[in-house]
Tab-separated table of C-alpha atoms in Angstrom:
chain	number	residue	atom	x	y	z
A	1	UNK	CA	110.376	109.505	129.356
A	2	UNK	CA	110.308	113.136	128.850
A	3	UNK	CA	109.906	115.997	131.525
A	4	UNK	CA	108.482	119.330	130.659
A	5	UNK	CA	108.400	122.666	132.959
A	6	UNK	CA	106.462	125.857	132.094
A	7	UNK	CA	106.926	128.174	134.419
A	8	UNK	CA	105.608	131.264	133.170
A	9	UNK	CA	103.034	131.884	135.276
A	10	UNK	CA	102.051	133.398	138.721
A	11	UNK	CA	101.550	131.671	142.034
A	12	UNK	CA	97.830	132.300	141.873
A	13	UNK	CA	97.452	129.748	139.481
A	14	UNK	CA	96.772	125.959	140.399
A	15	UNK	CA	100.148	123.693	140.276
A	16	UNK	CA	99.531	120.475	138.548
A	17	UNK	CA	101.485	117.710	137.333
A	18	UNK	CA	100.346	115.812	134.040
A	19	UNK	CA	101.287	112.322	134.051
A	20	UNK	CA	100.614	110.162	130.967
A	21	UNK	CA	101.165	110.444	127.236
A	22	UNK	CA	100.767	113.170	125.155
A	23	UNK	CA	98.513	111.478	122.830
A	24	UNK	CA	95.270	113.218	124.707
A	25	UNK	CA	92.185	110.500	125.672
A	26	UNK	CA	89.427	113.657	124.476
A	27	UNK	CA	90.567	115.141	120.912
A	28	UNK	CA	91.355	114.916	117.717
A	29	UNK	CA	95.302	115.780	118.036
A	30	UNK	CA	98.419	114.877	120.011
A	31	UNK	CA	98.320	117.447	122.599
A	32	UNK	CA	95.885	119.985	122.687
A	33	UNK	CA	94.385	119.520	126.115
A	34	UNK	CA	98.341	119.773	127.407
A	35	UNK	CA	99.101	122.437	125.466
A	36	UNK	CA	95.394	124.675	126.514
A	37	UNK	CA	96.151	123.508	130.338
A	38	UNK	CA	99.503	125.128	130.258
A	39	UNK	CA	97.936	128.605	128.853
A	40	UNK	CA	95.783	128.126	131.563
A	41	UNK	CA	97.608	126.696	134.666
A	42	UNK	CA	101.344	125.885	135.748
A	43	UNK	CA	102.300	122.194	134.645
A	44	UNK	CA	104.519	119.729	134.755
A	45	UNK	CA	104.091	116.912	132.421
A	46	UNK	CA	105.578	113.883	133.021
A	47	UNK	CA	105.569	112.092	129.698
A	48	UNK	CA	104.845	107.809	130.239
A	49	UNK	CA	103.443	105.743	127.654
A	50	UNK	CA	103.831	102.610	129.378
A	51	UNK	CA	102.415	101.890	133.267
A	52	UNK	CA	104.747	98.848	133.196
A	53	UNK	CA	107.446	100.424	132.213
A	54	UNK	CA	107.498	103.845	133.424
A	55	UNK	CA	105.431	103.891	136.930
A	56	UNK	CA	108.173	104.092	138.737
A	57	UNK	CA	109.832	106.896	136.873
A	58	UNK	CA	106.548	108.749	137.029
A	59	UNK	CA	106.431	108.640	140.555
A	60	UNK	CA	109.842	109.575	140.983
A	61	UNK	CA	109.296	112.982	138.415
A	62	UNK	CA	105.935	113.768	140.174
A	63	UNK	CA	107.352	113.142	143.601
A	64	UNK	CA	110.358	115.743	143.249
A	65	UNK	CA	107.877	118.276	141.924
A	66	UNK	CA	105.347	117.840	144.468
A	67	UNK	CA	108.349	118.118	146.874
A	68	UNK	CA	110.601	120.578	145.884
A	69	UNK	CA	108.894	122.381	143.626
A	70	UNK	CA	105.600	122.593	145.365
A	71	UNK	CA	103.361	121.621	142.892
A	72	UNK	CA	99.902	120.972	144.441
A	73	UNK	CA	97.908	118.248	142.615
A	74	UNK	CA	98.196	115.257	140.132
A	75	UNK	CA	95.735	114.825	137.204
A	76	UNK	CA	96.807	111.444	135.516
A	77	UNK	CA	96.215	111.484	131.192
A	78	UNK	CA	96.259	108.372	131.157
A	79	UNK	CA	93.810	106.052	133.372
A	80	UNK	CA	96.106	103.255	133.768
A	81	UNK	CA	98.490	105.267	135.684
A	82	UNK	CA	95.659	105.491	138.748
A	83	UNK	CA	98.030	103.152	140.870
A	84	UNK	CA	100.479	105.512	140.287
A	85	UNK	CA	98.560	108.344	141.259
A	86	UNK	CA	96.860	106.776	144.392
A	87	UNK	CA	100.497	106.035	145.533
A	88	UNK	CA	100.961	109.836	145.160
A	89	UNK	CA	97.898	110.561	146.763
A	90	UNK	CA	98.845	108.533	149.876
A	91	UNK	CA	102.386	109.660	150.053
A	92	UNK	CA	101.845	113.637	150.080
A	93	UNK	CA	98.279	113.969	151.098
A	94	UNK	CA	97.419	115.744	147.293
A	95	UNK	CA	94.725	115.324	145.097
A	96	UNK	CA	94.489	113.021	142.144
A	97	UNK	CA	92.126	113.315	139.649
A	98	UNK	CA	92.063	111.008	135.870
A	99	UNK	CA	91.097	111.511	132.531
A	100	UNK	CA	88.953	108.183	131.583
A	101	UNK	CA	87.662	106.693	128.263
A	102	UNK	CA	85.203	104.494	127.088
A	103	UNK	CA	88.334	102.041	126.538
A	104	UNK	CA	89.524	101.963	130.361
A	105	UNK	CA	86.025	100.648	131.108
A	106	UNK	CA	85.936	97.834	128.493
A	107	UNK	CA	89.534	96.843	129.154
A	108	UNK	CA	89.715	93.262	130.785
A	109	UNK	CA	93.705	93.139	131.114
A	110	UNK	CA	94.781	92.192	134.780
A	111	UNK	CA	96.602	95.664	134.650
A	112	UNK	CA	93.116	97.432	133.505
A	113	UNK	CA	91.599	96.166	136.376
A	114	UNK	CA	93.690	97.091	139.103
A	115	UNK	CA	93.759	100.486	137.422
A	116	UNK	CA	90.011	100.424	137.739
A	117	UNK	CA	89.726	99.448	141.225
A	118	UNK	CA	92.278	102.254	141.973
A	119	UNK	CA	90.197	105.170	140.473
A	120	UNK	CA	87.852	104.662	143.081
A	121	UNK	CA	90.265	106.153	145.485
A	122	UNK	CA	90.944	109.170	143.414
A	123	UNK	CA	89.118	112.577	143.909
A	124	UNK	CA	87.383	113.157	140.421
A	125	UNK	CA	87.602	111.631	137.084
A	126	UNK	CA	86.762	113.606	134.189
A	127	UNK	CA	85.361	112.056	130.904
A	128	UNK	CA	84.153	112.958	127.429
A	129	UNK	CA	81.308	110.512	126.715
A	130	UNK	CA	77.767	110.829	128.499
A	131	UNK	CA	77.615	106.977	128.412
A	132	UNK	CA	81.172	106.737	129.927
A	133	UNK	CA	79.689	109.310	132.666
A	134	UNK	CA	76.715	106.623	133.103
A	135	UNK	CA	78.974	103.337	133.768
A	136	UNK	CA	81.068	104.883	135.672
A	137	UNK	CA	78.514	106.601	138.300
A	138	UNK	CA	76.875	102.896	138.394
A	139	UNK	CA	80.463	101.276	139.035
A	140	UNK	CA	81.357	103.971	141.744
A	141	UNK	CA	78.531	106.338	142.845
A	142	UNK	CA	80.544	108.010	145.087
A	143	UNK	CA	83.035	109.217	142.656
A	144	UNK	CA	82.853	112.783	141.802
A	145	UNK	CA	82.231	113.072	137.769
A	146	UNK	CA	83.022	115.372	135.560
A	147	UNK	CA	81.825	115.578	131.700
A	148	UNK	CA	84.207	117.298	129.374
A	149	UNK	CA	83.172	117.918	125.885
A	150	UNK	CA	85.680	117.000	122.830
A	151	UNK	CA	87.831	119.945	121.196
A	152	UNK	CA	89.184	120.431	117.905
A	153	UNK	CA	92.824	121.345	117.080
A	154	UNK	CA	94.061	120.941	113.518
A	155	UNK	CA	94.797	117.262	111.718
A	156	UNK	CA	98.470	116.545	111.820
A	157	UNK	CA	100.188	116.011	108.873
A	158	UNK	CA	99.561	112.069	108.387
A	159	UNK	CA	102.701	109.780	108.567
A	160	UNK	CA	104.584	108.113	105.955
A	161	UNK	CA	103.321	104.479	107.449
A	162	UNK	CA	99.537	105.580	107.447
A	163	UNK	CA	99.584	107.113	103.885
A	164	UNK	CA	101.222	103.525	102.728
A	165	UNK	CA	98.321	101.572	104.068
A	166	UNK	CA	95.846	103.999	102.579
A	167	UNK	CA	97.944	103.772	99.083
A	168	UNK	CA	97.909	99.786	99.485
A	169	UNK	CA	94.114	99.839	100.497
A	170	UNK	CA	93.381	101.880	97.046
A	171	UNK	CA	95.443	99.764	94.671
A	172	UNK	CA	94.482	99.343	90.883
A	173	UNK	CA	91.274	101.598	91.215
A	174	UNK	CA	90.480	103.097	88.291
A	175	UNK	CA	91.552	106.385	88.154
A	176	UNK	CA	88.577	109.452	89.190
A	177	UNK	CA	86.906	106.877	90.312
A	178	UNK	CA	85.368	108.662	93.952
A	179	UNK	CA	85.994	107.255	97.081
A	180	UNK	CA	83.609	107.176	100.068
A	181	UNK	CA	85.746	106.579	103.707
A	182	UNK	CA	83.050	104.887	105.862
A	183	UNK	CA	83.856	104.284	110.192
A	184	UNK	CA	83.688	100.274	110.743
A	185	UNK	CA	80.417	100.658	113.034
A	186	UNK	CA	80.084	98.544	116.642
A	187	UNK	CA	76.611	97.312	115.303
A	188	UNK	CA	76.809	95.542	112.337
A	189	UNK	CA	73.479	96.256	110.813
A	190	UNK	CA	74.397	99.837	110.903
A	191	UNK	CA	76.658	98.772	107.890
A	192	UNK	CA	74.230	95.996	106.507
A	193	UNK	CA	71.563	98.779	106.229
A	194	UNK	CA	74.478	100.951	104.018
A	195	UNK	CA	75.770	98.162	102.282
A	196	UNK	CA	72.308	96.732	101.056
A	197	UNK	CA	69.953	99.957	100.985
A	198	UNK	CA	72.175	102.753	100.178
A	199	UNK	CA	75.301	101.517	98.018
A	200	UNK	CA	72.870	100.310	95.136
A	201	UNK	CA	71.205	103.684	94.997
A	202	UNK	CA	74.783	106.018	94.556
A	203	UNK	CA	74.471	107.441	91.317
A	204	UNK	CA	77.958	107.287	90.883
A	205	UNK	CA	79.416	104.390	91.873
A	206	UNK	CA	81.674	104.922	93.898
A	207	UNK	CA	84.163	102.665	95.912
A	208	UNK	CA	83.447	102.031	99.418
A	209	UNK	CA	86.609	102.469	101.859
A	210	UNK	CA	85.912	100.761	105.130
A	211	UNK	CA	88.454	102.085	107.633
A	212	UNK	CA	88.789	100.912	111.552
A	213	UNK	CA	87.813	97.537	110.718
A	214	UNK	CA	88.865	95.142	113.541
A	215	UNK	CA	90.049	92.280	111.159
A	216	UNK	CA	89.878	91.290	107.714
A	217	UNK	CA	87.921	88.243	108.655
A	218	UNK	CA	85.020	90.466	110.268
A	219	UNK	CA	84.900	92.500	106.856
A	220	UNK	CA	84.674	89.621	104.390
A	221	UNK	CA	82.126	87.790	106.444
A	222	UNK	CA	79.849	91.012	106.091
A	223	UNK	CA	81.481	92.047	102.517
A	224	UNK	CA	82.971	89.621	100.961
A	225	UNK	CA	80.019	86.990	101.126
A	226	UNK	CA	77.574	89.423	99.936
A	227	UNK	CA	78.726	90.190	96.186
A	228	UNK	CA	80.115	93.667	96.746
A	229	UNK	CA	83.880	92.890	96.727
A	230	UNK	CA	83.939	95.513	94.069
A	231	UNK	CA	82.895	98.210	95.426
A	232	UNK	CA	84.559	97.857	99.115
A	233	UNK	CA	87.798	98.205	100.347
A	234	UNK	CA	89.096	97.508	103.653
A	235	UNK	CA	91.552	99.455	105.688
A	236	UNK	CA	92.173	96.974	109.226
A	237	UNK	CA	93.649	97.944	112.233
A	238	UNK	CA	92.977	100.890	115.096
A	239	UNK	CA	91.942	104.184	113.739
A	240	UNK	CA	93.814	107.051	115.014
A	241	UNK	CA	94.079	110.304	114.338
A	242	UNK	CA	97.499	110.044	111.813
A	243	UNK	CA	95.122	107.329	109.486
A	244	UNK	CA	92.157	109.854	109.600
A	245	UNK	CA	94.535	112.191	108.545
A	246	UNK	CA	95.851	109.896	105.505
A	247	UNK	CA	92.733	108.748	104.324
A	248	UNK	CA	91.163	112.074	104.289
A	249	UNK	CA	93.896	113.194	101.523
A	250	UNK	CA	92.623	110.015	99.903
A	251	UNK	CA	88.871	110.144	100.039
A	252	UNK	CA	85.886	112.223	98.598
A	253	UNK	CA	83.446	112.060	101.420
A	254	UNK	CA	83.241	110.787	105.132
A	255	UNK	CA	80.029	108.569	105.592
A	256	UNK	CA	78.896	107.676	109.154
A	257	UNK	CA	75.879	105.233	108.248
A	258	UNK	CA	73.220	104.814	111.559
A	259	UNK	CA	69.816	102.446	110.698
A	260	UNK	CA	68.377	104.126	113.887
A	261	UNK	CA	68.650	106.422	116.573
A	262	UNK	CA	69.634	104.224	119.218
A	263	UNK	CA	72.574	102.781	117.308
A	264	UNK	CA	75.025	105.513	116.966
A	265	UNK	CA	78.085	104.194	118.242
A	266	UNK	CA	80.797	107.259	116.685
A	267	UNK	CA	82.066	108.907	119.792
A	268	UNK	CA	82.929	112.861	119.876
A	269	UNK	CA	86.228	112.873	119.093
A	270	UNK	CA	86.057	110.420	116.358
A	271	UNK	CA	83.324	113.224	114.949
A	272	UNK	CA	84.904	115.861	114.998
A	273	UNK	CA	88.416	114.106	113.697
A	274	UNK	CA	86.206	112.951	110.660
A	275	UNK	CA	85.227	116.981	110.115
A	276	UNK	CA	88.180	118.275	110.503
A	277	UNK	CA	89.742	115.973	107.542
A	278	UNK	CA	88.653	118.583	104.895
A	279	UNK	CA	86.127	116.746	102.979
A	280	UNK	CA	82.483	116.319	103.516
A	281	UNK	CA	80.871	114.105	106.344
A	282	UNK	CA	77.370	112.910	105.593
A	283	UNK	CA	75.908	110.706	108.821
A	284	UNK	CA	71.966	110.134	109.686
A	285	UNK	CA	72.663	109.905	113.479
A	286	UNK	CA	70.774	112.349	115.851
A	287	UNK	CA	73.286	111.582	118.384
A	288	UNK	CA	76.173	113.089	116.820
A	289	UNK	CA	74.723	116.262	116.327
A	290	UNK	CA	76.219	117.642	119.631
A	291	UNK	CA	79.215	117.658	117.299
A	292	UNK	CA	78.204	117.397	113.943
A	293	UNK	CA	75.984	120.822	112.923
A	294	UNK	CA	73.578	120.575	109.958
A	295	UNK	CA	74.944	122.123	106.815
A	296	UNK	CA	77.911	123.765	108.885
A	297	UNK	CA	80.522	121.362	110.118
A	298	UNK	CA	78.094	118.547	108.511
A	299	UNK	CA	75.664	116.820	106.551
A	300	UNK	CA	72.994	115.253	109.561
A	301	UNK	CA	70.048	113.544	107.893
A	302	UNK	CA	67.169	112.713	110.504
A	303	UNK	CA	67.708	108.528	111.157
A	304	UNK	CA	65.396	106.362	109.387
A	305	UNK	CA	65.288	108.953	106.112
A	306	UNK	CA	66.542	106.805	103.905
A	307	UNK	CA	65.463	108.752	100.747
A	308	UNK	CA	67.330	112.237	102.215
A	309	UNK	CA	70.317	110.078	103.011
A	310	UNK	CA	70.988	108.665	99.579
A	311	UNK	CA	69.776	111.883	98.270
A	312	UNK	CA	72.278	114.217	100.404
A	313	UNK	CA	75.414	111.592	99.500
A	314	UNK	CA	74.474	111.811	95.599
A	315	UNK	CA	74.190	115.801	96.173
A	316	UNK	CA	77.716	115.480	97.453
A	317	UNK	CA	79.357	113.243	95.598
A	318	UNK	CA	78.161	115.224	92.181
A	319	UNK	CA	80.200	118.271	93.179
A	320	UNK	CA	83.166	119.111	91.368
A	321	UNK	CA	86.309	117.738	93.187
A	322	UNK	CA	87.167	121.885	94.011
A	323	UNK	CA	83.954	122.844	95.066
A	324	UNK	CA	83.716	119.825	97.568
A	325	UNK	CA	87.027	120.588	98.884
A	326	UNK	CA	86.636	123.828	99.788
A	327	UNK	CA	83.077	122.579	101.466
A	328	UNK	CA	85.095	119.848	103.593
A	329	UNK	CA	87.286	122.749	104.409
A	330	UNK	CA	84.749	125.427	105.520
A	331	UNK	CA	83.395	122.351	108.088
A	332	UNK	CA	86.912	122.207	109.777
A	333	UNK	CA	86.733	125.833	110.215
A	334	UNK	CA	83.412	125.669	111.828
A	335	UNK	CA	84.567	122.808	114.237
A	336	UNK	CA	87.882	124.743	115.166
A	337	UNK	CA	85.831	127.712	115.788
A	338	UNK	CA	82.845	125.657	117.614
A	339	UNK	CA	84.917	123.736	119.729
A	340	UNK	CA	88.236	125.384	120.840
A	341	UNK	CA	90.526	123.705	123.412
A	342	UNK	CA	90.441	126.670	125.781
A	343	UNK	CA	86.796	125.947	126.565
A	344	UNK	CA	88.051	122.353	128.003
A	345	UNK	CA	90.683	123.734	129.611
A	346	UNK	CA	88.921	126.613	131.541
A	347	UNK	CA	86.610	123.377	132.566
A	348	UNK	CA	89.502	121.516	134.046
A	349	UNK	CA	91.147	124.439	135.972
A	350	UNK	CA	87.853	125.034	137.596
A	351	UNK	CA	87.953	121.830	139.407
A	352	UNK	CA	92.170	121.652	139.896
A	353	UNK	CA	91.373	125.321	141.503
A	354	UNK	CA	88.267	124.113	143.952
A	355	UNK	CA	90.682	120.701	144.318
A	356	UNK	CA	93.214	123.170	145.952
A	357	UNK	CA	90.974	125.538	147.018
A	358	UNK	CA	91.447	128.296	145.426
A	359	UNK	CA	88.747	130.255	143.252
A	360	UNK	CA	89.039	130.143	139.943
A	361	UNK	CA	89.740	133.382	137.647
A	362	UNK	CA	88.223	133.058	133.988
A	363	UNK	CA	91.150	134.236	131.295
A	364	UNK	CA	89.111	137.242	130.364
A	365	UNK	CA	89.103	138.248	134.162
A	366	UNK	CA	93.038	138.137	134.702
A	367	UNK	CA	94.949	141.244	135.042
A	368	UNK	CA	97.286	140.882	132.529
């Protein structure tokens, strides 16, 4: 466990203390909502990957800076820590307020649900999907939510580890062959509707990299009993950012394949990871287009244009391996520029200032 203080700024300034990990639940790097909260606020972030293992520690941190070094509120990273932060709440009379993902709500872990019932008691929960928004108001309608968008900070260098399992994934292709990186999809005929409709009609042949798929067995009953086993490859296990980050060194184009409007099932943050990897994205979903721009972070064909879709991969794919590079890596710059981390964080110190009240002073309104 790891305890960070930043105290470079006034007294005017909301005092909050950061439990959870690092890893943030809204973007598409480690730490960018911890790092644009303390440019905007005073912090102290109590680092805890584990609620089993480091609840109690986390109370102790928070506790001694709520007590001695008058911090004024708790905002938990990590949703499982809500017992933790309720405990907190109870104790010193401060408010708690949680980040939450689609994930917490799907959990069914004894721990999970505890965690759940606990957020009730908190003051605010803030959250990045509309549809997370949505379940939770009909779980607990008197629980103040908040929607935060997704932000953009640069890909990380990828890890030895991931850029092994990308290498192993990729064995004994033939050399230039191009490589299409395509998001396992929740509904399945999302990838039927690729696999049988668009695959056949790619001019050049190229090998299909499924990535995020839950477990080999899922991918060869949709792949491997079909007659494509040539032209897919499968990449199993969770997709983070660090595997994003080693398969876009890897691939020539993201592909995020919807069959209709209703079935896009890529959340923000897995957008804008996929267009920050500096190679083209090419996707048919409507939905996504809050983060995916046409033709500038982005290749968004309307859903149910099946001709435009085949049509705009082939149009990629026939690029020279420079020129689509340097596409992939004008997107990124549009996303960074679209949707910086300081936006978010002005967003949260809003509500941490009304949660103390105190009025909150926009950045470009500070005396310096």
């Amino acid at each position: 466990m790891n305890l960070i203080d930043d105290t470079l700024f006034g007294a005017d300034r909301p005092r909050v203390v950061l439990i959870g990990s690092p890893h943030d639940r809204f973007s598409a790097s480690d730490n960018g909502l911890t790092n644009a909260l303390g440019a905007t606020i005073r912090i102290r972030h109590v680092s805890a990957d584990s609620p089993l293992r480091h609840s109690v520690a986390a109370f102790r941190a928070a506790s001694a800076a709520i007590r001695d070094r008058r911090f004024e509120m708790v905002h938990l990273l990590d949703a499982r820590f809500a017992l933790t932060g309720m405990m907190l709440q109870r104790h010193f009379g401060v408010p708690v307020t949680a980040s939450v993902g689609p994930d917490d709500l799907s959990a069914v872990a004894p721990w999970s649900r505890l965690s759940m019932r606990a957020l009730t008691h908190l003051d605010e929960v803030f959250v990045s999907s509309r549809i997370t928004a949505a379940s939770l108001r009909l779980r607990t309608p008197s629980l103040p939510v908040s929607f935060v968008r997704s932000a953009a900070s640069p890909l990380p260098w990828p890890p030895k580890s991931s850029v092994a399992r990308v290498t192993r994934a990729l064995r004994g292709i033939r050399p230039g062959r191009l490589v299409v990186a395509v998001p396992w999809p929740e509904n399945r005929a999302d990838l039927r509707w690729f696999r049988d409709v668009v695959v056949p009609q790619i001019d050049s042949h190229a090998l299909c990299l499924l990535i995020g798929v839950p477990s080999r067995r899922q991918a060869r009953l949709i792949v491997g009993l079909s007659g494509y086993q040539s032209d897919f490859r499968v990449l199993s296990g969770r997709l983070d950012i660090a595997m994003i980050a080693a398969v876009a060194r890897c691939v020539d184009a993201f592909v995020v394949p919807t069959s209709s409007p209703r079935s896009v099932d890529v959340e923000s943050a897995l957008s804008i990871a996929l267009s920050l990897g500096g190679v083209p994205v090419v996707t048919n979903g409507t939905e996504a287009a809050g983060v995916l721009a046409h033709e500038r972070n982005a290749f968004v064909v309307d859903p149910g244009d099946e001709r435009g879709f085949v049509h705009t991969l082939n149009q990629v794919l026939s690029l020279p391996a420079v020129q689509r590079h340097f596409l992939g890596e004008e997107f990124a710059r549009f996303t960074l520029s679209r949707w910086p981390w300081s936006d978010v964080a002005d967003v949260y110190a809003e509500r941490f200032a009304a949660h103390v009240g105190r009025p909150f002073i926009p950045a470009d309104l500070r005396a310096a």
